[in-house]
Tab-separated table of C-alpha atoms in Angstrom:
chain	number	residue	atom	x	y	z
A	1	MET	CA	-28.324	-17.584	8.507
A	2	SER	CA	-27.187	-20.588	6.335
A	3	GLU	CA	-26.538	-18.868	2.998
A	4	GLN	CA	-23.052	-17.464	2.142
A	5	VAL	CA	-22.324	-13.751	2.861
A	6	THR	CA	-20.501	-12.156	-0.031
A	7	SER	CA	-17.637	-9.625	-0.043
A	8	GLN	CA	-20.001	-7.052	-1.545
A	9	GLN	CA	-22.505	-7.542	1.338
A	10	ILE	CA	-19.733	-7.172	3.877
A	11	ASN	CA	-18.495	-4.093	2.083
A	12	ALA	CA	-21.847	-2.437	2.059
A	13	VAL	CA	-22.264	-2.947	5.838
A	14	LEU	CA	-18.713	-1.531	6.536
A	15	TRP	CA	-19.271	1.595	4.371
A	16	GLN	CA	-22.600	2.055	6.043
A	17	ALA	CA	-20.675	2.024	9.405
A	18	ALA	CA	-18.287	4.615	8.178
A	19	ASP	CA	-21.391	7.149	7.849
A	20	THR	CA	-21.689	7.021	11.584
A	21	PHE	CA	-18.495	8.931	11.762
A	22	ARG	CA	-18.426	10.730	8.424
A	23	GLY	CA	-18.704	14.642	8.848
A	24	LYS	CA	-17.746	14.300	12.609
A	25	ILE	CA	-14.277	13.000	12.364
A	26	ASP	CA	-11.515	12.800	9.774
A	27	SER	CA	-11.663	9.385	7.906
A	28	SER	CA	-7.865	9.064	8.745
A	29	THR	CA	-8.909	8.595	12.174
A	30	TYR	CA	-12.161	6.879	12.218
A	31	LYS	CA	-10.874	4.086	9.926
A	32	ASP	CA	-9.112	2.756	12.979
A	33	TYR	CA	-12.445	2.279	15.006
A	34	ILE	CA	-14.223	0.583	12.118
A	35	LEU	CA	-11.327	-1.898	11.097
A	36	THR	CA	-10.824	-2.760	14.751
A	37	MET	CA	-14.491	-3.604	15.235
A	38	LEU	CA	-14.361	-5.729	11.973
A	39	PHE	CA	-11.509	-7.631	13.481
A	40	ILE	CA	-13.277	-8.178	16.805
A	41	LYS	CA	-16.449	-9.136	14.935
A	42	TYR	CA	-14.684	-11.724	13.023
A	43	LEU	CA	-12.916	-13.152	16.103
A	44	SER	CA	-15.992	-13.302	17.976
A	45	ASP	CA	-18.178	-14.927	15.371
A	46	ALA	CA	-15.431	-17.682	14.596
A	47	TYR	CA	-15.041	-18.312	18.318
A	48	LYS	CA	-18.815	-18.638	18.686
A	49	GLU	CA	-18.997	-21.007	15.908
A	50	HIS	CA	-16.226	-23.198	17.396
A	51	VAL	CA	-17.799	-23.259	20.874
A	52	GLU	CA	-21.070	-24.607	19.099
A	53	GLU	CA	-19.080	-27.316	17.185
A	54	TYR	CA	-17.171	-28.526	20.282
A	55	THR	CA	-20.310	-28.391	22.428
A	56	LEU	CA	-21.977	-30.752	20.085
A	57	ARG	CA	-19.037	-32.841	19.331
A	58	TYR	CA	-18.215	-33.481	23.147
A	59	ASP	CA	-21.877	-33.641	24.077
A	60	GLY	CA	-21.512	-30.673	26.544
A	61	ASP	CA	-18.462	-31.911	28.389
A	62	GLN	CA	-17.317	-28.372	29.628
A	63	GLN	CA	-13.575	-29.546	30.274
A	64	ARG	CA	-13.056	-31.075	26.823
A	65	ILE	CA	-14.691	-28.064	25.205
A	66	GLU	CA	-12.369	-25.573	27.057
A	67	ARG	CA	-9.399	-27.691	26.165
A	68	ALA	CA	-10.239	-27.699	22.531
A	69	LEU	CA	-10.932	-23.917	22.526
A	70	SER	CA	-7.540	-23.325	24.092
A	71	ARG	CA	-5.893	-24.549	21.075
A	72	GLU	CA	-7.671	-22.283	18.664
A	73	ARG	CA	-5.905	-19.465	16.930
A	74	PHE	CA	-7.390	-16.790	19.248
A	75	VAL	CA	-8.881	-17.388	22.684
A	76	LEU	CA	-11.817	-15.134	23.841
A	77	ASP	CA	-13.695	-14.933	27.067
A	78	GLU	CA	-17.333	-13.833	27.420
A	79	LEU	CA	-16.429	-10.235	28.338
A	80	SER	CA	-14.399	-9.688	25.183
A	81	THR	CA	-16.851	-10.925	22.611
A	82	PHE	CA	-18.816	-8.735	20.297
A	83	ASP	CA	-22.022	-10.049	21.419
A	84	TYR	CA	-21.226	-8.816	24.992
A	85	LEU	CA	-20.211	-5.404	23.719
A	86	TYR	CA	-23.452	-5.288	21.682
A	87	SER	CA	-25.594	-6.248	24.872
A	88	LYS	CA	-23.763	-3.106	26.537
A	89	ARG	CA	-24.425	-0.744	23.544
A	90	THR	CA	-26.649	1.633	25.547
A	91	ASP	CA	-24.357	1.713	28.669
A	92	PRO	CA	-22.991	5.156	29.409
A	93	GLU	CA	-19.647	3.794	29.911
A	94	ILE	CA	-19.614	1.808	26.589
A	95	GLY	CA	-16.325	3.492	25.384
A	96	GLU	CA	-14.543	2.089	28.418
A	97	ILE	CA	-16.291	-1.230	28.164
A	98	ILE	CA	-14.820	-1.761	24.629
A	99	ASN	CA	-11.336	-0.681	25.766
A	100	LYS	CA	-11.511	-3.188	28.738
A	101	ALA	CA	-12.556	-5.981	26.210
A	102	LEU	CA	-9.696	-5.104	24.054
A	103	GLU	CA	-7.299	-5.466	26.889
A	104	ARG	CA	-8.739	-8.693	27.915
A	105	LEU	CA	-8.396	-9.907	24.372
A	106	GLU	CA	-4.706	-8.863	24.285
A	107	ASN	CA	-4.046	-10.531	27.604
A	108	GLU	CA	-5.757	-13.951	26.547
A	109	ASN	CA	-3.636	-13.825	23.239
A	110	THR	CA	-0.351	-12.160	24.239
A	111	GLY	CA	1.688	-14.275	21.644
A	112	LYS	CA	-0.282	-12.671	18.755
A	113	LEU	CA	-2.098	-9.544	20.126
A	114	ARG	CA	0.331	-7.902	22.675
A	115	ASP	CA	-0.049	-4.262	22.216
A	116	VAL	CA	-2.105	-4.440	19.031
A	117	PHE	CA	-4.889	-2.185	20.462
A	118	ARG	CA	-2.631	0.128	22.455
A	119	ASN	CA	-3.048	3.064	19.882
A	120	ILE	CA	-6.787	2.642	19.637
A	121	ASP	CA	-9.085	4.295	22.344
A	122	PHE	CA	-12.649	3.982	22.126
A	123	ASN	CA	-13.188	6.178	25.136
A	124	SER	CA	-11.218	9.176	23.903
A	125	GLU	CA	-12.983	12.575	24.408
A	126	ALA	CA	-10.259	14.351	22.126
A	127	THR	CA	-10.947	12.186	19.308
A	128	LEU	CA	-14.658	10.958	19.582
A	129	GLY	CA	-16.096	14.005	21.527
A	130	LYS	CA	-17.935	14.280	24.829
A	131	ALA	CA	-19.698	11.213	26.449
A	132	LYS	CA	-23.369	11.767	24.773
A	133	GLU	CA	-21.998	12.247	21.138
A	134	ARG	CA	-19.400	9.555	21.696
A	135	ASN	CA	-21.794	7.005	23.107
A	136	ALA	CA	-24.294	7.650	20.247
A	137	MET	CA	-21.620	7.087	17.563
A	138	LEU	CA	-20.313	3.734	19.296
A	139	ARG	CA	-23.931	2.501	19.724
A	140	ALA	CA	-24.640	3.028	16.056
A	141	LEU	CA	-21.355	1.340	15.175
A	142	LEU	CA	-22.184	-1.726	17.168
A	143	GLU	CA	-25.600	-1.797	15.678
A	144	ASP	CA	-24.214	-1.640	12.132
A	145	PHE	CA	-21.765	-4.543	12.751
A	146	ASN	CA	-24.570	-6.609	14.377
A	147	LYS	CA	-26.091	-6.878	10.813
A	148	LEU	CA	-23.071	-8.833	9.826
A	149	THR	CA	-22.585	-12.783	10.338
A	150	LEU	CA	-18.902	-13.502	9.880
A	151	LYS	CA	-18.971	-17.102	11.017
A	152	PRO	CA	-16.542	-19.117	8.974
A	153	SER	CA	-19.265	-21.519	7.647
A	154	VAL	CA	-21.136	-18.505	6.477
A	155	VAL	CA	-18.195	-16.448	5.003
A	156	GLY	CA	-16.796	-19.611	3.414
A	157	SER	CA	-13.206	-18.437	2.804
A	158	GLU	CA	-11.087	-16.437	5.304
A	159	ASP	CA	-9.902	-14.380	2.092
A	160	VAL	CA	-13.493	-12.739	2.009
A	161	ILE	CA	-12.785	-11.198	5.338
A	162	GLY	CA	-9.209	-10.146	4.343
A	163	ASP	CA	-10.464	-8.669	1.093
A	164	ALA	CA	-13.153	-6.753	2.990
A	165	TYR	CA	-10.347	-5.409	5.137
A	166	GLN	CA	-8.355	-4.602	2.215
A	167	PHE	CA	-11.414	-2.908	0.571
A	168	MET	CA	-12.031	-0.692	3.501
A	169	ILE	CA	-8.297	0.379	3.729
A	170	GLU	CA	-8.287	1.414	0.046
A	171	ARG	CA	-11.749	3.173	0.361
A	172	PHE	CA	-10.406	5.035	3.310
A	173	ALA	CA	-7.168	5.994	1.647
A	174	SER	CA	-9.160	7.452	-1.279
A	175	ASP	CA	-11.730	9.085	1.012
A	176	ALA	CA	-8.957	10.681	3.051
A	177	GLY	CA	-6.890	11.940	0.294
A	178	LYS	CA	-3.216	12.521	1.148
A	179	LYS	CA	-3.579	11.733	4.937
A	180	GLY	CA	-5.021	8.279	4.160
A	181	GLY	CA	-2.739	7.711	1.169
A	182	GLU	CA	0.304	8.009	3.109
A	183	PHE	CA	-0.067	4.377	4.251
A	184	PHE	CA	-1.631	2.720	1.198
A	185	THR	CA	-0.238	1.612	-2.019
A	186	PRO	CA	-2.954	1.036	-4.729
A	187	SER	CA	-3.672	-2.643	-5.277
A	188	MET	CA	-2.333	-2.974	-8.926
A	189	VAL	CA	0.805	-1.101	-8.127
A	190	SER	CA	1.356	-3.567	-5.244
A	191	GLU	CA	0.724	-6.422	-7.538
A	192	LEU	CA	3.256	-5.057	-9.924
A	193	LEU	CA	6.037	-4.774	-7.292
A	194	ALA	CA	5.198	-8.224	-6.144
A	195	ARG	CA	5.624	-9.832	-9.596
A	196	LEU	CA	8.847	-7.897	-10.290
A	197	VAL	CA	10.554	-9.286	-7.197
A	198	LYS	CA	9.398	-12.866	-7.858
A	199	PRO	CA	9.378	-14.263	-4.240
A	200	GLN	CA	10.207	-18.048	-3.962
A	201	GLU	CA	9.297	-20.478	-1.301
A	202	ASN	CA	11.184	-20.057	2.142
A	203	ASP	CA	12.207	-16.390	1.132
A	204	ARG	CA	12.362	-13.623	3.792
A	205	ILE	CA	10.257	-10.845	2.444
A	206	TYR	CA	10.724	-7.299	3.836
A	207	ASP	CA	8.993	-4.022	3.643
A	208	PRO	CA	10.828	-1.214	5.848
A	209	THR	CA	7.758	1.158	5.508
A	210	CYS	CA	4.988	-1.386	5.480
A	211	GLY	CA	1.949	0.755	6.370
A	212	SER	CA	-1.188	-1.405	6.545
A	213	GLY	CA	0.764	-4.383	5.314
A	214	SER	CA	-1.149	-4.831	2.042
A	215	LEU	CA	1.953	-4.727	-0.038
A	216	LEU	CA	3.498	-7.486	1.945
A	217	ILE	CA	0.387	-9.634	1.592
A	218	LYS	CA	0.609	-9.233	-2.111
A	219	VAL	CA	4.027	-10.465	-2.258
A	220	ALA	CA	3.249	-13.308	-0.025
A	221	ASN	CA	0.436	-14.234	-2.423
A	222	GLN	CA	2.699	-14.831	-5.318
A	223	VAL	CA	3.998	-17.993	-3.574
A	224	PRO	CA	1.183	-20.531	-3.893
A	225	ASN	CA	1.719	-22.169	-0.639
A	226	LYS	CA	2.485	-18.852	1.032
A	227	LYS	CA	5.451	-20.646	2.779
A	228	VAL	CA	7.567	-17.376	3.304
A	229	ALA	CA	8.624	-15.329	6.214
A	230	ILE	CA	7.132	-11.844	6.420
A	231	TYR	CA	8.945	-8.767	8.003
A	232	GLY	CA	7.801	-5.239	8.191
A	233	GLN	CA	8.485	-2.108	10.092
A	234	GLU	CA	6.156	0.899	10.545
A	235	ARG	CA	6.577	4.175	12.338
A	236	ASN	CA	2.937	5.255	12.798
A	237	GLY	CA	1.363	3.387	15.875
A	238	GLN	CA	-2.176	3.186	14.691
A	239	THR	CA	-1.079	1.885	11.109
A	240	HIS	CA	1.070	-0.675	12.710
A	241	SER	CA	-1.765	-2.189	14.494
A	242	LEU	CA	-3.935	-2.141	11.216
A	243	ALA	CA	-1.029	-4.092	9.668
A	244	LEU	CA	-1.076	-6.668	12.282
A	245	MET	CA	-4.873	-7.148	12.128
A	246	ASN	CA	-4.541	-7.179	8.380
A	247	MET	CA	-1.958	-10.119	8.510
A	248	TYR	CA	-4.315	-12.127	10.983
A	249	LEU	CA	-7.345	-11.525	8.736
A	250	HIS	CA	-5.348	-13.046	5.714
A	251	GLY	CA	-4.331	-16.016	7.572
A	252	ILE	CA	-0.781	-14.998	8.268
A	253	ASP	CA	-0.133	-15.525	12.010
A	254	ASP	CA	3.632	-15.519	12.119
A	255	ALA	CA	4.348	-12.104	10.299
A	256	LYS	CA	6.926	-9.990	12.389
A	257	ILE	CA	5.730	-6.502	12.063
A	258	GLU	CA	7.651	-4.040	14.303
A	259	TRP	CA	6.627	-0.560	15.473
A	260	GLY	CA	9.354	2.253	15.221
A	261	ASP	CA	11.465	4.545	12.848
A	262	THR	CA	13.140	2.088	10.309
A	263	LEU	CA	16.018	4.699	9.630
A	264	SER	CA	17.080	5.512	13.084
A	265	ASN	CA	15.879	2.436	14.796
A	266	PRO	CA	15.804	-0.592	12.518
A	267	LEU	CA	14.214	-3.404	14.602
A	268	HIS	CA	14.987	-6.375	12.304
A	269	LEU	CA	18.401	-7.469	13.442
A	270	GLU	CA	20.483	-10.589	13.754
A	271	ASN	CA	23.431	-10.646	16.181
A	272	GLY	CA	23.116	-6.843	16.261
A	273	LYS	CA	23.449	-6.401	12.496
A	274	LEU	CA	20.780	-5.724	9.881
A	275	MET	CA	18.846	-8.775	8.931
A	276	LYS	CA	19.257	-9.846	5.248
A	277	PHE	CA	16.119	-10.648	3.031
A	278	GLN	CA	15.703	-12.277	-0.385
A	279	ALA	CA	12.752	-9.990	-1.420
A	280	ILE	CA	12.326	-6.425	-0.426
A	281	VAL	CA	9.326	-4.039	-1.556
A	282	ALA	CA	8.484	-0.623	-0.321
A	283	ASN	CA	6.569	2.492	-0.954
A	284	PRO	CA	8.700	4.997	1.396
A	285	PRO	CA	6.981	8.442	1.882
A	286	PHE	CA	8.077	10.673	-0.892
A	287	SER	CA	10.992	12.917	-0.210
A	288	LEU	CA	10.564	12.681	3.599
A	289	ASP	CA	11.774	15.921	5.264
A	290	LYS	CA	13.897	15.686	8.580
A	291	TRP	CA	14.372	11.945	7.994
A	292	ALA	CA	17.443	11.883	10.220
A	293	ILE	CA	16.101	13.530	13.219
A	294	GLY	CA	15.988	10.339	15.115
A	295	PHE	CA	19.840	10.033	15.000
A	296	ALA	CA	20.046	13.458	16.829
A	297	GLY	CA	20.941	13.442	20.448
A	298	GLU	CA	18.831	14.911	23.181
A	299	GLY	CA	20.723	18.165	23.301
A	300	ASN	CA	20.384	18.820	19.405
A	301	THR	CA	17.624	20.956	17.827
A	302	ASP	CA	16.548	20.852	14.442
A	303	GLU	CA	18.637	23.812	13.452
A	304	LYS	CA	21.769	22.692	14.912
A	305	PHE	CA	21.783	19.021	13.944
A	306	LYS	CA	23.713	17.839	10.938
A	307	MET	CA	23.446	14.252	9.834
A	308	GLU	CA	26.794	12.371	9.427
A	309	ALA	CA	27.418	8.851	8.241
A	310	SER	CA	29.456	8.022	11.483
A	311	LEU	CA	26.101	8.472	13.533
A	312	ASP	CA	24.554	5.352	12.027
A	313	GLN	CA	25.951	2.293	13.869
A	314	HIS	CA	24.836	0.031	10.792
A	315	ARG	CA	27.054	2.107	8.490
A	316	ARG	CA	24.257	2.459	5.674
A	317	PHE	CA	25.276	5.760	4.561
A	318	GLU	CA	28.833	5.282	3.630
A	319	TRP	CA	27.878	5.879	0.013
A	320	GLY	CA	26.802	9.305	1.098
A	321	VAL	CA	24.435	11.178	3.389
A	322	PRO	CA	21.209	12.222	1.600
A	323	PRO	CA	20.088	15.856	2.104
A	324	THR	CA	18.004	16.528	5.187
A	325	SER	CA	14.925	17.477	3.212
A	326	LYS	CA	14.680	14.290	1.181
A	327	GLY	CA	14.925	10.759	2.616
A	328	ASP	CA	14.355	8.900	-0.519
A	329	TYR	CA	18.091	7.877	-0.770
A	330	ALA	CA	18.161	6.967	3.007
A	331	PHE	CA	15.505	4.390	2.537
A	332	MET	CA	17.074	3.064	-0.611
A	333	GLN	CA	20.396	2.632	1.152
A	334	HIS	CA	18.926	0.961	3.976
A	335	MET	CA	17.172	-1.556	1.824
A	336	LEU	CA	20.289	-2.150	-0.246
A	337	TYR	CA	22.092	-2.809	3.101
A	338	SER	CA	19.454	-5.290	4.035
A	339	LEU	CA	19.542	-7.231	0.758
A	340	ALA	CA	20.766	-10.874	0.861
A	341	GLU	CA	23.309	-12.085	-1.735
A	342	ASN	CA	20.716	-13.320	-3.962
A	343	GLY	CA	18.203	-10.766	-3.211
A	344	ARG	CA	15.606	-8.785	-5.295
A	345	MET	CA	14.214	-5.489	-4.464
A	346	ALA	CA	11.558	-3.143	-5.884
A	347	THR	CA	10.704	0.256	-4.587
A	348	ILE	CA	8.496	3.103	-5.533
A	349	LEU	CA	10.144	6.571	-5.614
A	350	PRO	CA	9.557	10.163	-6.898
A	351	HIS	CA	11.304	10.807	-10.300
A	352	GLY	CA	13.570	13.319	-8.659
A	353	VAL	CA	15.762	10.434	-7.363
A	354	LEU	CA	16.652	9.710	-11.005
A	355	PHE	CA	18.370	13.060	-11.845
A	356	ARG	CA	18.784	15.216	-8.687
A	357	GLY	CA	22.406	15.968	-8.109
A	358	SER	CA	24.698	16.914	-5.140
A	359	SER	CA	24.908	14.057	-2.631
A	360	GLU	CA	22.088	12.179	-4.242
A	361	GLY	CA	23.948	12.212	-7.564
A	362	LYS	CA	27.031	10.707	-5.806
A	363	ILE	CA	25.105	8.034	-4.192
A	364	ARG	CA	23.365	7.261	-7.351
A	365	GLN	CA	26.518	6.996	-9.252
A	366	GLN	CA	27.915	4.428	-6.683
A	367	ILE	CA	24.900	2.326	-6.701
A	368	ILE	CA	25.226	2.165	-10.588
A	369	GLU	CA	28.942	1.552	-10.545
A	370	MET	CA	28.485	-1.269	-7.970
A	371	ASN	CA	26.054	-2.986	-10.557
A	372	LEU	CA	22.956	-2.980	-8.244
A	373	LEU	CA	20.429	-1.206	-10.468
A	374	ASP	CA	18.497	-3.633	-12.788
A	375	ALA	CA	15.653	-1.383	-14.061
A	376	VAL	CA	13.834	1.864	-14.043
A	377	ILE	CA	10.148	2.079	-14.679
A	378	GLY	CA	8.198	5.136	-15.234
A	379	LEU	CA	4.726	4.887	-14.009
A	380	PRO	CA	1.523	6.929	-15.133
A	381	GLU	CA	0.661	10.101	-13.207
A	382	GLY	CA	-2.497	10.050	-10.791
A	383	LEU	CA	-1.920	6.543	-9.446
A	384	PHE	CA	-1.450	7.305	-5.917
A	385	PHE	CA	-3.942	8.685	-3.345
A	386	GLY	CA	-3.490	12.237	-2.396
A	387	THR	CA	-0.789	12.979	-5.195
A	388	SER	CA	-1.042	13.383	-8.970
A	389	ILE	CA	2.701	13.470	-9.412
A	390	PRO	CA	4.096	10.321	-11.503
A	391	ALA	CA	6.457	7.965	-9.622
A	392	CYS	CA	8.901	5.333	-10.768
A	393	ILE	CA	9.834	1.762	-9.718
A	394	MET	CA	13.507	1.043	-9.253
A	395	VAL	CA	14.419	-2.497	-9.364
A	396	PHE	CA	17.583	-3.790	-7.793
A	397	LYS	CA	19.438	-7.127	-7.626
A	398	LYS	CA	22.418	-7.913	-5.376
A	399	VAL	CA	24.054	-10.323	-7.973
A	400	ARG	CA	23.793	-9.123	-11.629
A	401	LYS	CA	25.525	-10.863	-14.448
A	402	ARG	CA	24.684	-8.045	-16.940
A	403	LYS	CA	26.030	-4.747	-16.978
A	404	ASP	CA	23.320	-2.608	-18.764
A	405	ILE	CA	20.107	-1.202	-17.262
A	406	LEU	CA	16.558	-1.354	-18.567
A	407	PHE	CA	14.423	1.585	-18.821
A	408	ILE	CA	10.685	1.298	-19.343
A	409	ASP	CA	8.321	4.219	-20.048
A	410	ALA	CA	4.790	2.933	-19.012
A	411	SER	CA	3.343	6.454	-18.535
A	412	GLY	CA	2.033	7.050	-22.015
A	413	GLU	CA	-1.593	6.983	-23.143
A	414	GLY	CA	-2.783	3.280	-23.635
A	415	ASN	CA	-0.823	2.021	-20.922
A	416	TYR	CA	-3.258	2.723	-18.160
A	417	GLU	CA	-6.929	3.530	-17.559
A	418	LYS	CA	-7.852	6.906	-16.949
A	419	GLY	CA	-10.370	7.502	-14.100
A	420	LYS	CA	-12.265	10.696	-12.828
A	421	ASN	CA	-10.221	11.061	-9.592
A	422	GLN	CA	-7.398	8.347	-10.060
A	423	ASN	CA	-5.821	6.579	-12.752
A	424	LYS	CA	-5.480	2.788	-12.699
A	425	LEU	CA	-3.124	0.079	-14.077
A	426	ARG	CA	-5.019	-2.693	-15.670
A	427	GLU	CA	-4.066	-6.341	-15.818
A	428	GLU	CA	-2.864	-5.993	-19.380
A	429	ASP	CA	-0.793	-3.008	-18.362
A	430	LEU	CA	1.003	-5.084	-15.761
A	431	GLN	CA	1.680	-7.893	-17.975
A	432	LYS	CA	3.201	-5.581	-20.565
A	433	ILE	CA	5.552	-4.154	-17.927
A	434	VAL	CA	6.560	-7.537	-16.449
A	435	GLU	CA	7.112	-9.209	-19.837
A	436	THR	CA	9.249	-6.357	-21.019
A	437	TYR	CA	11.203	-6.609	-17.871
A	438	GLU	CA	11.663	-10.358	-18.294
A	439	LYS	CA	12.576	-10.124	-21.958
A	440	TYR	CA	15.032	-7.092	-21.116
A	441	GLU	CA	14.830	-5.706	-24.629
A	442	SER	CA	14.270	-2.458	-26.310
A	443	PHE	CA	10.842	-1.628	-27.740
A	444	GLU	CA	10.077	1.572	-29.744
A	445	ARG	CA	8.750	4.326	-27.756
A	446	TYR	CA	8.437	1.918	-24.607
A	447	SER	CA	11.658	0.491	-23.367
A	448	TYR	CA	15.487	0.851	-23.866
A	449	VAL	CA	18.531	-1.238	-22.612
A	450	ALA	CA	21.178	1.273	-21.941
A	451	THR	CA	24.792	0.394	-21.422
A	452	ILE	CA	26.701	1.694	-18.633
A	453	ASP	CA	28.798	3.919	-21.013
A	454	GLU	CA	25.671	5.613	-22.212
A	455	ILE	CA	24.659	6.239	-18.569
A	456	LYS	CA	28.208	7.546	-17.814
A	457	GLU	CA	27.736	9.956	-20.961
A	458	ASN	CA	24.777	11.306	-19.237
A	459	ASP	CA	26.732	11.925	-15.913
A	460	PHE	CA	24.571	9.036	-14.286
A	461	ASN	CA	21.485	10.920	-14.988
A	462	LEU	CA	18.648	8.215	-15.057
A	463	ASN	CA	15.867	10.440	-16.255
A	464	ILE	CA	13.775	8.300	-18.535
A	465	PRO	CA	13.140	10.397	-21.434
A	466	ARG	CA	17.054	10.629	-21.992
A	467	TYR	CA	16.814	6.830	-22.884
A	468	VAL	CA	13.239	5.890	-24.052
A	469	ASP	CA	12.208	8.129	-26.753
A	470	THR	CA	8.515	8.492	-26.870
A	471	TYR	CA	8.322	11.424	-29.368
A	472	GLU	CA	5.955	10.653	-32.291
A	473	GLU	CA	6.395	12.650	-35.401
A	474	GLU	CA	3.336	14.712	-36.401
A	475	GLU	CA	1.917	13.786	-39.782
A	476	GLN	CA	2.985	16.352	-42.219
A	477	VAL	CA	0.337	18.770	-43.543
A	478	ASP	CA	-0.453	18.863	-47.233
A	479	LEU	CA	-0.877	22.527	-47.938
A	480	GLU	CA	-2.361	22.098	-51.411
A	481	GLN	CA	-5.090	19.756	-49.991
A	482	VAL	CA	-5.713	22.423	-47.284
A	483	LYS	CA	-6.124	25.140	-49.852
A	484	GLU	CA	-8.597	22.864	-51.871
A	485	ASN	CA	-10.631	22.259	-48.636
A	486	ILE	CA	-10.863	25.904	-48.074
A	487	VAL	CA	-12.120	26.745	-51.503
A	488	SER	CA	-14.711	23.917	-51.285
A	489	ILE	CA	-15.934	25.152	-47.931
A	490	LYS	CA	-16.291	28.780	-49.146
A	491	GLN	CA	-18.283	27.459	-52.169
A	492	GLU	CA	-20.620	25.265	-49.886
A	493	LEU	CA	-21.117	28.457	-47.597
A	494	ARG	CA	-22.178	30.610	-50.613
A	495	GLU	CA	-24.632	27.946	-51.721
A	496	VAL	CA	-26.127	27.858	-48.136
A	497	GLU	CA	-26.462	31.608	-47.987
A	498	ASP	CA	-28.052	31.783	-51.584
A	499	GLN	CA	-30.632	29.141	-50.349
A	500	LEU	CA	-31.203	30.922	-46.964
A	501	GLY	CA	-31.946	34.125	-49.055
A	502	LYS	CA	-34.619	32.451	-51.074
A	503	TYR	CA	-36.217	31.118	-47.938
A	504	LEU	CA	-36.316	34.496	-46.243
A	505	LYS	CA	-37.704	36.140	-49.489
A	506	GLU	CA	-40.509	33.671	-49.745
A	507	LEU	CA	-41.345	34.419	-46.072
A	508	GLY	CA	-41.394	38.096	-47.035
A	509	LEU	CA	-38.574	38.785	-44.425
């Protein structure tokens, strides 16, 4: 196959492969199998092409061929290739054969792939059903992927594979609703966050709730040569594996993505202290309930446990301990404590963080008084998978020269594209938000620069309508004109009735 394969062709085959599982398993589960198989297929095809190249170059000299292959990004042996798995597609132990191939792949590439596949079991009866049904699905999956050729010479750019992976993650998030949407930030919202934090060459970029890693990739892409250091942490095991594969398929081999609870067990440390980052982005789970349970000792039950600032060895909650049922300010404080002196941070949060009182109100007041908050941006409703509620973006800077805060209300009609199931931000909408943020000016019914005194007068309530007046006066009704219109309509109606009467008389009715 010499002609180039397009993203659309790859996407079509991938979505066809999803039909193998659809209706049998929840899409938030079967995505793991399809995305893992895409990863294996790409590694196998790339490796196979390199074998062909070196065989030709070294005239079949096996020692030189193997030496050259050992320097490749990924090393495969025959029993971990897609072609081998495809040849075994009718074997009654195909699930176990795939698992062993993944294990071999990990062992051959421990520096990159250690434990990447530990949460994905192709032989799980609990997930994939009994042997007969499971084997039929796996055979169909292998046959679907066999239609794809993913050799680098055919694909052209590595981005094509990465884009296909992104496409599938987004489709699965849409297909799965809330379950799938938990780990995915819509593409244009990710792009907006990336532009707001303006990553620079050599920056450390961090996402403490990185999900599938798509947001981190968007931020890295803002730097032309991608010379940045990527860090992330994800609590869900399967999603952590997806993030690692996503990085590799986008040519990012040195990303440090950790698996664990960021709040109770942050894993990016330097000398035992929280690592500092120049750019932080995140879409944490909205209002996470029981966010602090990881701080509880073994003897504590949910009912007995009460979170206290002293339980956190990193002292992130000295500004206040958020309520047990809402983790928004816990994530926010973690990120602010992880921000370098010249750092920028943008995070997506529910609107409640702008005005809720009690402990959250006290934390919000301290953050404002410490001059860390740079902007509040209201987004349209219906942007996120699985929830129609509108969200906001809060932008922070560690060193701010100005004392005021910019409010942008981008939620009004005309600032987004309405969709049947989901609304979308367009390129012009992103540009308008970013340009307004950069100009840092008030624009009628769109943005407002509030002084700290104004915010204090509002008791540190940041609810956007308090600052951006989007009210449009309705056009005054001319009652005399309305009366004239009514008289005119009545006259027209009498004329129509008279004409109708004549027609009926002619017809003898």
